[in-house]
Amino acid sequence: KNKTNKTNNNDKIVPKGDEDEVFTNSPTILATSSPTVVVPSYNPSTSIPTVAPTISTSPTTERFDFVSSLVYDDTEEDDATPPLTRPTDPQSPGWKALHWLATEDILKDDQTFNDDATIDQEFKSRIRKRYGVVTLYYAMGGDIFWTNPLNFVTDHVDECLWNSPTPEDPTSVFGVKGLFCLDVDGNVVTSSQTRKTTLLVLTNNNATGFIPEEISMISDLWAIYFDVNNLSGPIPASMGALEQLTEILLYDNMLSGIISSIKWENMKALREFTIPYNNNRASSRRQ
């Protein structure tokens, strides 16, 4: 049986396992007041929305395979994350993301992106992060359901511009949404060349679908705020590979599953994991 200890200190719930199990870096799960939100009648599932986006042309096999090799070849695997499977279903978020990178992404015209001999590890890392973000966009219904598309998958060359900052203060992420790149001092920057970490803010944006395993490809994620949306399905175990992640806000969704499938001990920077008002079981044992 699962064991939980409850206190009267802001209703904090700390998952614990059996005495013979060591759950060394389990984050504190903070219960917060549920904000008022109007939930649409749509009943999401772990599958992606059935309405497919309009795709202009089919990528050539050669180009598609080239981009796919950049994303998946030599991808590091360890005990913290299960191996990611190269997508083959044209309706899957991963396949759509590869298709976008191969045929529509403005980076396709970059000479570096067309000459395998000139592609260094830094550029490969950027393409993988970009792929992870685009896969997340399709998996979470960005092409259909998002209230604000936030300039995702647009002709902006740099993904650090895939956001909607406030006109008064474009360097602030308070009260705004999207993907933000931060430098070593935590300041918002608009170029991936000076990016140290990434912040994803999709709070209350009608994100509908599921969190894909490919989120682990955004290896420099610093914090994710996916709260107050319509996300369902499990929290991907691949999150255990995100060693720089400090905050995860997932409350007020319809997520389910066993959160102990994530290797929390690898996430040494994590200080807050908030997930009340979902269907998860806080267990330190895989059930």
mmCIF file of C-alpha atoms in Angstrom:
data_model
loop_
_atom_site.group_PDB
_atom_site.id
_atom_site.type_symbol
_atom_site.label_atom_id
_atom_site.label_comp_id
_atom_site.label_asym_id
_atom_site.label_seq_id
_atom_site.Cartn_x
_atom_site.Cartn_y
_atom_site.Cartn_z
ATOM 1 C CA LYS A 1 0.000 0.000 0.000
ATOM 2 C CA ASN A 2 1.011 3.544 -0.550
ATOM 3 C CA LYS A 3 1.941 5.530 2.495
ATOM 4 C CA THR A 4 1.530 9.229 2.953
ATOM 5 C CA ASN A 5 2.099 11.512 5.908
ATOM 6 C CA LYS A 6 -0.163 14.505 6.257
ATOM 7 C CA THR A 7 0.515 17.569 8.348
ATOM 8 C CA ASN A 8 -1.361 20.782 8.927
ATOM 9 C CA ASN A 9 1.438 22.849 7.441
ATOM 10 C CA ASN A 10 -0.224 24.071 4.260
ATOM 11 C CA ASP A 11 -1.448 20.520 3.579
ATOM 12 C CA LYS A 12 1.958 19.367 2.319
ATOM 13 C CA ILE A 13 1.977 15.755 1.188
ATOM 14 C CA VAL A 14 5.296 13.985 0.995
ATOM 15 C CA PRO A 15 5.258 10.585 -0.711
ATOM 16 C CA LYS A 16 7.110 7.831 1.133
ATOM 17 C CA GLY A 17 7.861 4.266 0.206
ATOM 18 C CA ASP A 18 8.306 1.139 2.255
ATOM 19 C CA GLU A 19 11.086 1.124 4.807
ATOM 20 C CA ASP A 20 13.317 -0.973 2.592
ATOM 21 C CA GLU A 21 13.061 1.491 -0.258
ATOM 22 C CA VAL A 22 15.163 4.602 -0.533
ATOM 23 C CA PHE A 23 13.459 7.544 -2.208
ATOM 24 C CA THR A 24 16.272 9.990 -1.698
ATOM 25 C CA ASN A 25 15.197 13.006 -3.687
ATOM 26 C CA SER A 26 11.422 12.934 -3.647
ATOM 27 C CA PRO A 27 10.136 16.465 -4.140
ATOM 28 C CA THR A 28 7.577 17.902 -1.805
ATOM 29 C CA ILE A 29 4.139 17.903 -3.393
ATOM 30 C CA LEU A 30 2.411 21.144 -2.527
ATOM 31 C CA ALA A 31 -1.365 21.315 -2.499
ATOM 32 C CA THR A 32 -2.612 24.649 -3.696
ATOM 33 C CA SER A 33 -6.016 26.168 -3.913
ATOM 34 C CA SER A 34 -7.730 25.237 -7.119
ATOM 35 C CA PRO A 35 -8.252 28.343 -9.243
ATOM 36 C CA THR A 36 -11.604 28.889 -10.859
ATOM 37 C CA VAL A 37 -11.450 27.575 -14.396
ATOM 38 C CA VAL A 38 -14.091 26.788 -16.960
ATOM 39 C CA VAL A 39 -13.402 23.306 -18.251
ATOM 40 C CA PRO A 40 -14.619 22.745 -21.817
ATOM 41 C CA SER A 41 -16.825 19.797 -22.597
ATOM 42 C CA TYR A 42 -14.076 18.160 -24.642
ATOM 43 C CA ASN A 43 -12.900 14.987 -22.930
ATOM 44 C CA PRO A 44 -9.198 14.605 -23.728
ATOM 45 C CA SER A 45 -7.427 11.285 -23.828
ATOM 46 C CA THR A 46 -3.822 10.286 -24.023
ATOM 47 C CA SER A 47 -4.089 10.222 -27.783
ATOM 48 C CA ILE A 48 -3.541 13.335 -29.818
ATOM 49 C CA PRO A 49 -6.542 15.237 -31.203
ATOM 50 C CA THR A 50 -8.026 13.539 -34.243
ATOM 51 C CA VAL A 51 -8.162 16.728 -36.282
ATOM 52 C CA ALA A 52 -4.864 16.825 -38.133
ATOM 53 C CA PRO A 53 -3.196 20.080 -39.138
ATOM 54 C CA THR A 54 -2.912 20.909 -42.802
ATOM 55 C CA ILE A 55 0.479 19.798 -44.042
ATOM 56 C CA SER A 56 1.482 21.398 -47.304
ATOM 57 C CA THR A 57 3.792 18.794 -48.820
ATOM 58 C CA SER A 58 5.289 15.457 -47.938
ATOM 59 C CA PRO A 59 8.986 15.545 -47.140
ATOM 60 C CA THR A 60 11.343 13.649 -49.381
ATOM 61 C CA THR A 61 12.519 10.441 -47.836
ATOM 62 C CA GLU A 62 16.129 11.601 -47.999
ATOM 63 C CA ARG A 63 15.494 14.916 -46.236
ATOM 64 C CA PHE A 64 13.186 13.380 -43.633
ATOM 65 C CA ASP A 65 15.712 10.647 -42.832
ATOM 66 C CA PHE A 66 18.493 13.221 -42.564
ATOM 67 C CA VAL A 67 16.583 15.295 -40.002
ATOM 68 C CA SER A 68 15.518 12.145 -38.168
ATOM 69 C CA SER A 69 19.145 11.041 -37.897
ATOM 70 C CA LEU A 70 20.130 14.419 -36.434
ATOM 71 C CA VAL A 71 17.466 14.055 -33.762
ATOM 72 C CA TYR A 72 17.793 10.395 -32.845
ATOM 73 C CA ASP A 73 21.278 9.177 -33.782
ATOM 74 C CA ASP A 74 23.784 9.222 -30.922
ATOM 75 C CA THR A 75 21.086 10.277 -28.465
ATOM 76 C CA GLU A 76 22.351 9.511 -25.002
ATOM 77 C CA GLU A 77 20.406 6.964 -22.991
ATOM 78 C CA ASP A 78 20.793 6.109 -19.335
ATOM 79 C CA ASP A 79 18.858 4.659 -16.450
ATOM 80 C CA ALA A 80 17.027 7.962 -15.939
ATOM 81 C CA THR A 81 15.121 7.816 -19.201
ATOM 82 C CA PRO A 82 13.740 5.033 -21.381
ATOM 83 C CA PRO A 83 14.923 4.906 -24.985
ATOM 84 C CA LEU A 84 12.919 7.140 -27.298
ATOM 85 C CA THR A 85 11.438 5.434 -30.334
ATOM 86 C CA ARG A 86 11.774 7.055 -33.736
ATOM 87 C CA PRO A 87 8.211 7.859 -34.891
ATOM 88 C CA THR A 88 6.686 6.098 -37.887
ATOM 89 C CA ASP A 89 3.005 7.090 -37.592
ATOM 90 C CA PRO A 90 2.279 10.243 -39.661
ATOM 91 C CA GLN A 91 -0.374 11.246 -37.118
ATOM 92 C CA SER A 92 1.970 11.076 -34.137
ATOM 93 C CA PRO A 93 3.300 14.313 -32.622
ATOM 94 C CA GLY A 94 6.892 13.190 -33.169
ATOM 95 C CA TRP A 95 6.380 12.490 -36.868
ATOM 96 C CA LYS A 96 4.642 15.841 -37.343
ATOM 97 C CA ALA A 97 7.548 17.553 -35.615
ATOM 98 C CA LEU A 98 10.094 15.835 -37.883
ATOM 99 C CA HIS A 99 7.964 16.772 -40.891
ATOM 100 C CA TRP A 100 7.894 20.417 -39.804
ATOM 101 C CA LEU A 101 11.655 20.496 -39.292
ATOM 102 C CA ALA A 102 12.243 18.902 -42.688
ATOM 103 C CA THR A 103 9.826 20.940 -44.811
ATOM 104 C CA GLU A 104 8.595 24.086 -43.073
ATOM 105 C CA ASP A 105 11.140 25.168 -40.476
ATOM 106 C CA ILE A 106 13.016 28.242 -41.702
ATOM 107 C CA LEU A 107 16.210 26.595 -40.449
ATOM 108 C CA LYS A 108 15.934 24.161 -43.357
ATOM 109 C CA ASP A 109 17.537 26.876 -45.511
ATOM 110 C CA ASP A 110 20.485 27.235 -43.150
ATOM 111 C CA GLN A 111 23.593 25.873 -44.839
ATOM 112 C CA THR A 112 24.652 24.254 -41.580
ATOM 113 C CA PHE A 113 21.384 22.336 -41.553
ATOM 114 C CA ASN A 114 22.067 20.951 -45.034
ATOM 115 C CA ASP A 115 25.640 19.800 -44.806
ATOM 116 C CA ASP A 116 26.258 16.926 -42.462
ATOM 117 C CA ALA A 117 29.982 17.605 -42.541
ATOM 118 C CA THR A 118 29.541 21.057 -40.968
ATOM 119 C CA ILE A 119 27.069 20.084 -38.253
ATOM 120 C CA ASP A 120 28.726 20.124 -34.863
ATOM 121 C CA GLN A 121 27.415 18.748 -31.579
ATOM 122 C CA GLU A 122 26.150 22.153 -30.470
ATOM 123 C CA PHE A 123 23.962 22.495 -33.562
ATOM 124 C CA LYS A 124 22.673 18.928 -33.150
ATOM 125 C CA SER A 125 21.771 19.738 -29.553
ATOM 126 C CA ARG A 126 19.803 22.780 -30.673
ATOM 127 C CA ILE A 127 17.898 20.781 -33.314
ATOM 128 C CA ARG A 128 16.999 18.151 -30.708
ATOM 129 C CA LYS A 129 15.717 20.807 -28.314
ATOM 130 C CA ARG A 130 13.729 22.428 -31.124
ATOM 131 C CA TYR A 131 12.313 19.022 -32.022
ATOM 132 C CA GLY A 132 11.316 18.399 -28.407
ATOM 133 C CA VAL A 133 9.444 21.716 -28.250
ATOM 134 C CA VAL A 134 7.621 21.132 -31.559
ATOM 135 C CA THR A 135 6.657 17.590 -30.521
ATOM 136 C CA LEU A 136 5.274 18.983 -27.268
ATOM 137 C CA TYR A 137 3.323 21.597 -29.274
ATOM 138 C CA TYR A 138 1.549 18.922 -31.329
ATOM 139 C CA ALA A 139 1.084 16.490 -28.409
ATOM 140 C CA MET A 140 -0.556 19.195 -26.280
ATOM 141 C CA GLY A 141 -2.900 20.373 -29.032
ATOM 142 C CA GLY A 142 -1.097 23.607 -29.845
ATOM 143 C CA ASP A 143 -2.197 23.494 -33.468
ATOM 144 C CA ILE A 144 -5.878 23.129 -32.522
ATOM 145 C CA PHE A 145 -6.745 24.032 -28.955
ATOM 146 C CA TRP A 146 -4.343 26.576 -27.523
ATOM 147 C CA THR A 147 -5.965 29.867 -26.604
ATOM 148 C CA ASN A 148 -2.788 31.672 -27.601
ATOM 149 C CA PRO A 149 -0.459 29.993 -30.142
ATOM 150 C CA LEU A 150 2.440 31.979 -28.636
ATOM 151 C CA ASN A 151 4.358 32.170 -31.937
ATOM 152 C CA PHE A 152 5.232 28.460 -31.778
ATOM 153 C CA VAL A 153 6.259 26.795 -35.078
ATOM 154 C CA THR A 154 6.390 30.147 -36.870
ATOM 155 C CA ASP A 155 8.939 31.690 -39.190
ATOM 156 C CA HIS A 156 10.935 33.018 -36.240
ATOM 157 C CA VAL A 157 14.400 31.593 -36.760
ATOM 158 C CA ASP A 158 15.125 31.414 -33.062
ATOM 159 C CA GLU A 159 12.855 29.435 -30.741
ATOM 160 C CA CYS A 160 13.741 31.916 -27.993
ATOM 161 C CA LEU A 161 11.130 34.165 -29.664
ATOM 162 C CA TRP A 162 8.328 31.591 -29.391
ATOM 163 C CA ASN A 163 6.461 33.492 -26.687
ATOM 164 C CA SER A 164 4.129 36.383 -26.007
ATOM 165 C CA PRO A 165 5.943 38.822 -23.701
ATOM 166 C CA THR A 166 4.286 41.881 -22.269
ATOM 167 C CA PRO A 167 4.912 45.009 -24.384
ATOM 168 C CA GLU A 168 5.796 46.982 -21.254
ATOM 169 C CA ASP A 169 8.666 44.727 -20.257
ATOM 170 C CA PRO A 170 9.853 42.219 -22.880
ATOM 171 C CA THR A 171 12.540 40.925 -20.489
ATOM 172 C CA SER A 172 10.017 39.763 -17.884
ATOM 173 C CA VAL A 173 8.223 36.399 -17.779
ATOM 174 C CA PHE A 174 5.810 37.443 -15.027
ATOM 175 C CA GLY A 175 2.254 36.949 -16.240
ATOM 176 C CA VAL A 176 3.267 35.939 -19.763
ATOM 177 C CA LYS A 177 3.377 32.664 -21.667
ATOM 178 C CA GLY A 178 5.570 30.767 -24.053
ATOM 179 C CA LEU A 179 9.140 29.550 -24.330
ATOM 180 C CA PHE A 180 11.729 31.791 -22.719
ATOM 181 C CA CYS A 181 15.487 31.446 -22.915
ATOM 182 C CA LEU A 182 17.542 32.483 -19.907
ATOM 183 C CA ASP A 183 21.222 33.296 -19.695
ATOM 184 C CA VAL A 184 23.571 32.192 -16.947
ATOM 185 C CA ASP A 185 22.316 35.005 -14.698
ATOM 186 C CA GLY A 186 18.643 34.156 -15.222
ATOM 187 C CA ASN A 187 17.919 37.048 -17.578
ATOM 188 C CA VAL A 188 15.635 36.563 -20.580
ATOM 189 C CA VAL A 189 17.554 36.488 -23.869
ATOM 190 C CA THR A 190 16.279 36.315 -27.451
ATOM 191 C CA SER A 191 19.030 34.186 -28.966
ATOM 192 C CA SER A 192 19.757 30.511 -28.480
ATOM 193 C CA GLN A 193 23.460 31.335 -28.771
ATOM 194 C CA THR A 194 23.403 32.923 -25.302
ATOM 195 C CA ARG A 195 20.839 30.525 -23.823
ATOM 196 C CA LYS A 196 21.783 28.631 -20.722
ATOM 197 C CA THR A 197 18.380 27.275 -19.670
ATOM 198 C CA THR A 198 14.786 27.199 -20.941
ATOM 199 C CA LEU A 199 11.531 28.149 -19.228
ATOM 200 C CA LEU A 200 8.181 26.867 -20.570
ATOM 201 C CA VAL A 201 5.035 28.700 -19.422
ATOM 202 C CA LEU A 202 1.714 27.351 -20.759
ATOM 203 C CA THR A 203 -0.481 28.129 -17.747
ATOM 204 C CA ASN A 204 -4.228 28.252 -18.505
ATOM 205 C CA ASN A 205 -3.754 28.087 -22.283
ATOM 206 C CA ASN A 206 -6.248 25.266 -23.014
ATOM 207 C CA ALA A 207 -3.438 22.813 -23.670
ATOM 208 C CA THR A 208 -5.263 19.591 -24.492
ATOM 209 C CA GLY A 209 -3.592 16.233 -24.952
ATOM 210 C CA PHE A 210 -0.622 14.684 -23.168
ATOM 211 C CA ILE A 211 2.966 15.403 -22.178
ATOM 212 C CA PRO A 212 5.226 13.526 -24.622
ATOM 213 C CA GLU A 213 8.331 11.553 -23.710
ATOM 214 C CA GLU A 214 10.249 13.788 -26.114
ATOM 215 C CA ILE A 215 10.111 16.590 -23.536
ATOM 216 C CA SER A 216 13.402 15.108 -22.307
ATOM 217 C CA MET A 217 15.069 16.369 -25.500
ATOM 218 C CA ILE A 218 14.691 19.919 -24.157
ATOM 219 C CA SER A 219 17.667 19.051 -22.004
ATOM 220 C CA ASP A 220 18.196 22.546 -20.583
ATOM 221 C CA LEU A 221 14.674 22.917 -19.141
ATOM 222 C CA TRP A 222 14.791 24.986 -15.961
ATOM 223 C CA ALA A 223 11.062 25.136 -15.119
ATOM 224 C CA ILE A 224 7.732 24.088 -16.652
ATOM 225 C CA TYR A 225 4.359 25.607 -15.819
ATOM 226 C CA PHE A 226 1.608 23.498 -17.402
ATOM 227 C CA ASP A 227 -0.990 24.178 -14.699
ATOM 228 C CA VAL A 228 -4.723 24.820 -15.314
ATOM 229 C CA ASN A 229 -5.077 22.973 -18.608
ATOM 230 C CA ASN A 230 -6.706 19.796 -19.972
ATOM 231 C CA LEU A 231 -3.730 17.457 -20.013
ATOM 232 C CA SER A 232 -4.308 13.752 -19.433
ATOM 233 C CA GLY A 233 -2.304 10.553 -19.324
ATOM 234 C CA PRO A 234 0.846 9.831 -17.313
ATOM 235 C CA ILE A 235 3.730 12.120 -16.488
ATOM 236 C CA PRO A 236 6.494 10.789 -18.765
ATOM 237 C CA ALA A 237 9.271 8.890 -17.055
ATOM 238 C CA SER A 238 11.732 10.648 -19.371
ATOM 239 C CA MET A 239 11.454 13.728 -17.155
ATOM 240 C CA GLY A 240 13.974 11.981 -14.937
ATOM 241 C CA ALA A 241 16.654 12.968 -17.459
ATOM 242 C CA LEU A 242 16.035 16.710 -16.960
ATOM 243 C CA GLU A 243 18.762 17.352 -14.410
ATOM 244 C CA GLN A 244 18.479 21.173 -14.531
ATOM 245 C CA LEU A 245 14.733 21.216 -13.864
ATOM 246 C CA THR A 246 13.923 23.147 -10.673
ATOM 247 C CA GLU A 247 10.115 23.565 -10.784
ATOM 248 C CA ILE A 248 7.207 21.549 -12.185
ATOM 249 C CA LEU A 249 3.674 22.959 -11.918
ATOM 250 C CA LEU A 250 1.006 20.558 -13.203
ATOM 251 C CA TYR A 251 -1.983 21.207 -10.946
ATOM 252 C CA ASP A 252 -5.540 21.381 -12.299
ATOM 253 C CA ASN A 253 -5.223 18.897 -15.150
ATOM 254 C CA MET A 254 -6.456 15.335 -15.620
ATOM 255 C CA LEU A 255 -3.120 13.566 -15.392
ATOM 256 C CA SER A 256 -2.968 10.009 -14.078
ATOM 257 C CA GLY A 257 -0.501 7.247 -13.361
ATOM 258 C CA ILE A 258 2.247 6.508 -10.862
ATOM 259 C CA ILE A 259 4.638 9.403 -10.412
ATOM 260 C CA SER A 260 7.279 7.157 -8.889
ATOM 261 C CA SER A 261 8.135 5.905 -12.389
ATOM 262 C CA ILE A 262 10.257 9.055 -12.628
ATOM 263 C CA LYS A 263 13.842 8.790 -11.367
ATOM 264 C CA TRP A 264 13.584 11.677 -8.921
ATOM 265 C CA GLU A 265 17.029 11.001 -7.490
ATOM 266 C CA ASN A 266 18.560 12.151 -10.799
ATOM 267 C CA MET A 267 16.781 15.504 -10.581
ATOM 268 C CA LYS A 268 18.988 17.016 -7.924
ATOM 269 C CA ALA A 269 18.023 20.609 -8.800
ATOM 270 C CA LEU A 270 14.269 20.013 -8.351
ATOM 271 C CA ARG A 271 12.820 21.987 -5.445
ATOM 272 C CA GLU A 272 9.085 22.128 -6.242
ATOM 273 C CA PHE A 273 6.682 19.657 -7.816
ATOM 274 C CA THR A 274 3.042 20.718 -7.564
ATOM 275 C CA ILE A 275 0.367 18.370 -8.835
ATOM 276 C CA PRO A 276 -2.897 18.475 -6.799
ATOM 277 C CA TYR A 277 -6.282 18.221 -8.509
ATOM 278 C CA ASN A 278 -5.221 15.416 -10.830
ATOM 279 C CA ASN A 279 -5.703 11.648 -10.770
ATOM 280 C CA ASN A 280 -2.151 10.658 -9.858
ATOM 281 C CA ARG A 281 -1.151 8.350 -7.052
ATOM 282 C CA ALA A 282 1.832 9.613 -5.095
ATOM 283 C CA SER A 283 3.720 6.386 -4.589
ATOM 284 C CA SER A 284 7.356 5.501 -4.206
ATOM 285 C CA ARG A 285 6.674 2.033 -5.565
ATOM 286 C CA ARG A 286 5.934 1.096 -9.143
ATOM 287 C CA GLN A 287 2.493 -0.535 -9.134
#
